Amino acid sequence: MGEVDVHALRGVDLDLFESEFVVLLGPSGSGKSTLLNILGGLDVPSSGVVTYRETDLTASDDRQLTRYRRHHVGFVFQFYNLIPSLTARENVALVTEVSPNPMPPEEALRLVGLEHRMDHFPAQLSGGEQQRVAIARAVSKQPDVLLCDEPTGALDYSTGVVVLEVIQRVNRELGTTTAVITHNAAISAMADRVVSLSDGVIASVHHNEQKVSPRELEW
Amino acid sequence: MRALDRKLFRDLSQMKGQALAIALVVASGIAMFVLALSAQHSLKRTLDAYYERYRFAHVFTQLKRAPRSLEGRLAEIPGVASVQTRVVFDVNLDVPDYAEPAIGHLISVPERGEPRLNNYHLRSGRAVEPGRDGEVLVSEAFAEAHGLVSGDSLVAILNGRRKKLEIVGIALSPEYIYQIGPGDIFPDNRRFGVFWMGLKPMEAAFDMDGAFNNITLSLMPGANVDEVLRRLDNLTEPYGGQGAFGRRDHVSHTFISDEIRQLGTMAMIVPTIFLAVAAFLLNVVLTRLISTQREQIAAIKAFGYTHLEVGLHYVKLVLLIVFVGSLLGTALGAWMGQNLTQMYGTFYRFPVLNYDLQARVVVLAVFVGAAAAVAGTLVAVRRAVILPPAEAMRPEPPASYRPTVIERLGLQQFLAQPARMILRHLERQPIKSLLSSTGIAMSVAILIVGRFSADSLGYILDAQFNIAQRQDITVTYVEPRSASATYATTHLPGVLRAERFRAVPVRLRNGHRDRRLGLMGLEPEPELMRPMDEQLQPVELPPDGLMLSEKLAEVLDVEPGEKLVVEALEGSRPVRDVPVAGVFSEFLGMSAYMNIHALNSVMREGPTVSGAFLSADENHLKTLYAQLKETPQVAGVSLKNAAIRSFQETVAENMLRMQAFNVFFAVVIAFGVVYNSARIALSERSRELATLRVVGMTRAEISFILLGELAVLTAIAIPLGLLLGYGLVVLVSSTLDTELYRIPVVVSPPTYAFAAAVVIIAAFLSGLVVRRRLDHLDLVAVLKTRE
């Protein structure tokens, strides 16, 4: 079999507004991870334009993308991606040390309710706790954009709810523009806006008149 | 401390076993580097200071007898800075409680003031006083060998008369830092000593009133040495000059210069091997680390760390390991350097020989180590640097395997499933497997090089003393004498066989190449002293023409059939063209032989001899010594057994010490490579092995899969190492090929066996260490981790 070009996304046209909570919904293979990577400056699209405020990210070189991530973006990964050799506090410090305007790591951990677990290593934390450390790490730099890739994907229901509450709190209290990608349709009820992806194209956009708190979600 | 640096230290403590093993390999290389360079510097600095302070001469010559009035003309030679003429004679000694004959090298010192050149350093006692007959200073090496102190006395035969010499002081001289008797192959401090005696009593004892027989000159900077030698020869020729020579041909000076040069070579070759192995190990370990930390790298980059920061993070890790190794190595090297310098103190006599570790050497060592490590790991670090963060989020695709060569050849029915796994794994990473084997092979090679010096020395001793020089005693007459007048020495009781020889100081010249040496005339079909070929078979001595040792032929650039100019530096000093009849093998020094009758005819003399080789009945040795000592016409007696004995005493201990170092280093390498290979294999395959345990395989079975791989690597490494070792021996032997000696390439079977055994044991022990980890494999945890 020869090389085949696969386009994960085609003709996506999307705006994210300040302080907005957006859920990108779609089954696996719908291209949502690719979209998140592009939004976060980890990847550039083969064609098209991505603009952050006045900056054209598609025209940015590697150094500018790194700067963009360093100063403006917070990431939460599905598998947490904590550094196993660093404690919760140090994992957060890893990010605050290279940010221009961070909050103290302790404060970030307090925000996610882990003030009593700060000196534990990832291996000593449960999955939910690890994900909350990852969120603390992402928000500690006070990012303008918080991108979460299946934040509850590896968690059970009740732990997932706690994690979503934390994300919602950050969005509300810090005014961080938040994009959560998930294949879990139930989560979309807590968003301002729900963008459904299917097969690399935006299938529908839906505004929630009434946002639901994570406690009321069910899946 | 920054969080990223904290990660570095935690990662390092996770892999401390491997890091330590690598640090030790680095330490070994750095130690050898520091050892060689610091010892070289210490020796050179001491030598230069000694030469300068005690005014070591640049030019030397011996003659028969010249009037003091010649001194003025010597000073007029362009380029000459100062002149010191002396009276110098070799005499037989009678040392109390020492049966064997010994030779004293008597040098005159001015009645007042210090010698202008080659001043002695007074270790203890006092200088000889003017007008006090029989007072001498004695060289420290000789005094120590016989336990002589100031106030002791011994008897010397001066010009045929017994004379009591009273020791008033112990001294050293830059002329005899390496003290070796005339015609001796090894230093023997019991049988050869240097003595300094007042000029007046020397003149009186040797009928040299108002005359001298030895000249030393120092030169002005930039003087043309060859031109001075030529003019000096012209001036001394009427007075029986034996040919002047510069420092290049000065025995003590060349020995030390060679040593200094060899330390430079050593600083290059050995550390290169170690650092190459360390670079390889670092590469393997870092490649593995980076691939297990793919997702961490991706996350760090996603947070906005730059490629450079990520790259530096891993470079720092490498530098930390190397830094620890360098520190350790420097300390070890300094300790070994001190040791070696101390050992030099027993071979080379200096007023003070201080070990000096220069900061420059340490800085250079650390830099070299770091450079090697960074160079070795650049490729691995690059992988971390260029890793695109989005891609790194996804786990690495499963390793692709394929059937091995053996299976493709259809031989799989001979292989059980675990054996197939071992082979496929090795074949999947052929370069890494090959490099691992090469690393282990290096330790085999280092062991061989370490032991080969003992092998080749044994070979040299055997060749030199059982085949080439089979005489027990060499007798040299004061003056060449008629062959018919030698009956008194060749027919002493106890002499089994005697062969007379003629030795003439000559200069052999081929165009602008020349060497000064003693040309030996041997009896036809000699039994005692015979040149040999490479297979240690005696070479037939042709009736005419010169037989040259291979090195001499190489230095003079002549081949059999071509002619050389022979300038005799004795008697009527004839100059003749003599064809080269053949070459022979020799390990020590450079020599030339001729048929004694042919040499007599070159010299335009009747049957004349300079001395005789004797083989003697052991039971009569004592009386034979006593009689030879009493024989006035005998100038020197050298004894084969004494030479071998003293050589073995001094050298054997030092060789053992060096060998211990080598074994240590080789074990470090073997352990470093095997242990690291095992740990990497364990890390790469712990999931797989845990799975096998879960489905019911025993510990022994999974150990076989993992350790079998190491066994295969070691099995490939050993023959490779034996070959590499032989290659290194050839290389070392060629760098040690000097005019003073050649080291034959000889590696005995026990040496091969020893090297292989040490490495097998080291591999086995590292296997055991890893095996213990395998026993503690946490099945549940391993299966849970996502890789």
PDB file of N, CA and C in Angstrom, chain A residues 103 105-115 132 135-136 139-140 165-166 169-170 173-174:
ATOM      1  N   MET A 103       0.247  32.122  38.385  1.00  0.00           N
ATOM      2  CA  MET A 103      -0.130  32.162  39.793  1.00  0.00           C
ATOM      3  C   MET A 103       0.791  31.175  40.501  1.00  0.00           C
ATOM      4  N   PRO A 105       2.113  27.910  42.175  1.00  0.00           N
ATOM      5  CA  PRO A 105       1.647  26.524  41.973  1.00  0.00           C
ATOM      6  C   PRO A 105       0.678  26.098  43.061  1.00  0.00           C
ATOM      7  N   GLU A 106       0.920  26.541  44.294  1.00  0.00           N
ATOM      8  CA  GLU A 106       0.070  26.138  45.419  1.00  0.00           C
ATOM      9  C   GLU A 106      -1.368  26.632  45.196  1.00  0.00           C
ATOM     10  N   GLU A 107      -1.455  27.852  44.675  1.00  0.00           N
ATOM     11  CA  GLU A 107      -2.781  28.419  44.450  1.00  0.00           C
ATOM     12  C   GLU A 107      -3.520  27.628  43.373  1.00  0.00           C
ATOM     13  N   ALA A 108      -2.807  27.276  42.331  1.00  0.00           N
ATOM     14  CA  ALA A 108      -3.426  26.509  41.249  1.00  0.00           C
ATOM     15  C   ALA A 108      -3.931  25.179  41.782  1.00  0.00           C
ATOM     16  N   LEU A 109      -3.133  24.555  42.664  1.00  0.00           N
ATOM     17  CA  LEU A 109      -3.533  23.261  43.205  1.00  0.00           C
ATOM     18  C   LEU A 109      -4.714  23.420  44.165  1.00  0.00           C
ATOM     19  N   ARG A 110      -4.753  24.544  44.868  1.00  0.00           N
ATOM     20  CA  ARG A 110      -5.882  24.820  45.750  1.00  0.00           C
ATOM     21  C   ARG A 110      -7.163  24.950  44.915  1.00  0.00           C
ATOM     22  N   LEU A 111      -7.002  25.592  43.760  1.00  0.00           N
ATOM     23  CA  LEU A 111      -8.137  25.803  42.868  1.00  0.00           C
ATOM     24  C   LEU A 111      -8.782  24.478  42.465  1.00  0.00           C
ATOM     25  N   VAL A 112      -7.953  23.437  42.325  1.00  0.00           N
ATOM     26  CA  VAL A 112      -8.503  22.131  41.929  1.00  0.00           C
ATOM     27  C   VAL A 112      -8.708  21.233  43.139  1.00  0.00           C
ATOM     28  N   GLY A 113      -8.581  21.798  44.335  1.00  0.00           N
ATOM     29  CA  GLY A 113      -8.867  21.060  45.558  1.00  0.00           C
ATOM     30  C   GLY A 113      -7.809  20.031  45.925  1.00  0.00           C
ATOM     31  N   LEU A 114      -6.548  20.302  45.572  1.00  0.00           N
ATOM     32  CA  LEU A 114      -5.497  19.321  45.873  1.00  0.00           C
ATOM     33  C   LEU A 114      -4.445  19.902  46.806  1.00  0.00           C
ATOM     34  N   GLU A 115      -4.823  20.922  47.602  1.00  0.00           N
ATOM     35  CA  GLU A 115      -3.813  21.568  48.448  1.00  0.00           C
ATOM     36  C   GLU A 115      -3.163  20.582  49.425  1.00  0.00           C
ATOM     37  N   ARG A 132      -6.677  16.399  37.801  1.00  0.00           N
ATOM     38  CA  ARG A 132      -6.830  17.717  38.417  1.00  0.00           C
ATOM     39  C   ARG A 132      -5.465  18.417  38.499  1.00  0.00           C
ATOM     40  N   ILE A 135      -4.952  19.840  35.241  1.00  0.00           N
ATOM     41  CA  ILE A 135      -5.718  21.075  35.044  1.00  0.00           C
ATOM     42  C   ILE A 135      -5.041  22.230  35.783  1.00  0.00           C
ATOM     43  N   ALA A 136      -4.617  21.957  37.028  1.00  0.00           N
ATOM     44  CA  ALA A 136      -3.907  22.993  37.784  1.00  0.00           C
ATOM     45  C   ALA A 136      -2.691  23.467  36.994  1.00  0.00           C
ATOM     46  N   VAL A 139      -3.905  25.698  34.111  1.00  0.00           N
ATOM     47  CA  VAL A 139      -4.459  27.024  34.428  1.00  0.00           C
ATOM     48  C   VAL A 139      -3.471  27.903  35.197  1.00  0.00           C
ATOM     49  N   SER A 140      -2.407  27.276  35.767  1.00  0.00           N
ATOM     50  CA  SER A 140      -1.493  28.021  36.638  1.00  0.00           C
ATOM     51  C   SER A 140      -0.847  29.187  35.915  1.00  0.00           C
ATOM     52  N   GLU A 165     -16.132  20.103  37.016  1.00  0.00           N
ATOM     53  CA  GLU A 165     -16.430  21.238  37.886  1.00  0.00           C
ATOM     54  C   GLU A 165     -15.226  22.171  37.965  1.00  0.00           C
ATOM     55  N   VAL A 166     -14.085  21.585  38.077  1.00  0.00           N
ATOM     56  CA  VAL A 166     -12.867  22.397  38.154  1.00  0.00           C
ATOM     57  C   VAL A 166     -12.708  23.214  36.881  1.00  0.00           C
ATOM     58  N   ARG A 169     -15.136  26.010  36.820  1.00  0.00           N
ATOM     59  CA  ARG A 169     -14.786  27.042  37.788  1.00  0.00           C
ATOM     60  C   ARG A 169     -13.700  27.952  37.215  1.00  0.00           C
ATOM     61  N   VAL A 170     -12.733  27.347  36.583  1.00  0.00           N
ATOM     62  CA  VAL A 170     -11.656  28.122  35.984  1.00  0.00           C
ATOM     63  C   VAL A 170     -12.214  29.052  34.919  1.00  0.00           C
ATOM     64  N   GLU A 173     -14.299  31.736  36.900  1.00  0.00           N
ATOM     65  CA  GLU A 173     -13.596  32.648  37.815  1.00  0.00           C
ATOM     66  C   GLU A 173     -12.467  33.395  37.131  1.00  0.00           C
ATOM     67  N   LEU A 174     -11.782  32.750  36.176  1.00  0.00           N
ATOM     68  CA  LEU A 174     -10.639  33.413  35.540  1.00  0.00           C
ATOM     69  C   LEU A 174     -10.997  33.968  34.169  1.00  0.00           C
TER      70      LEU A 174
END
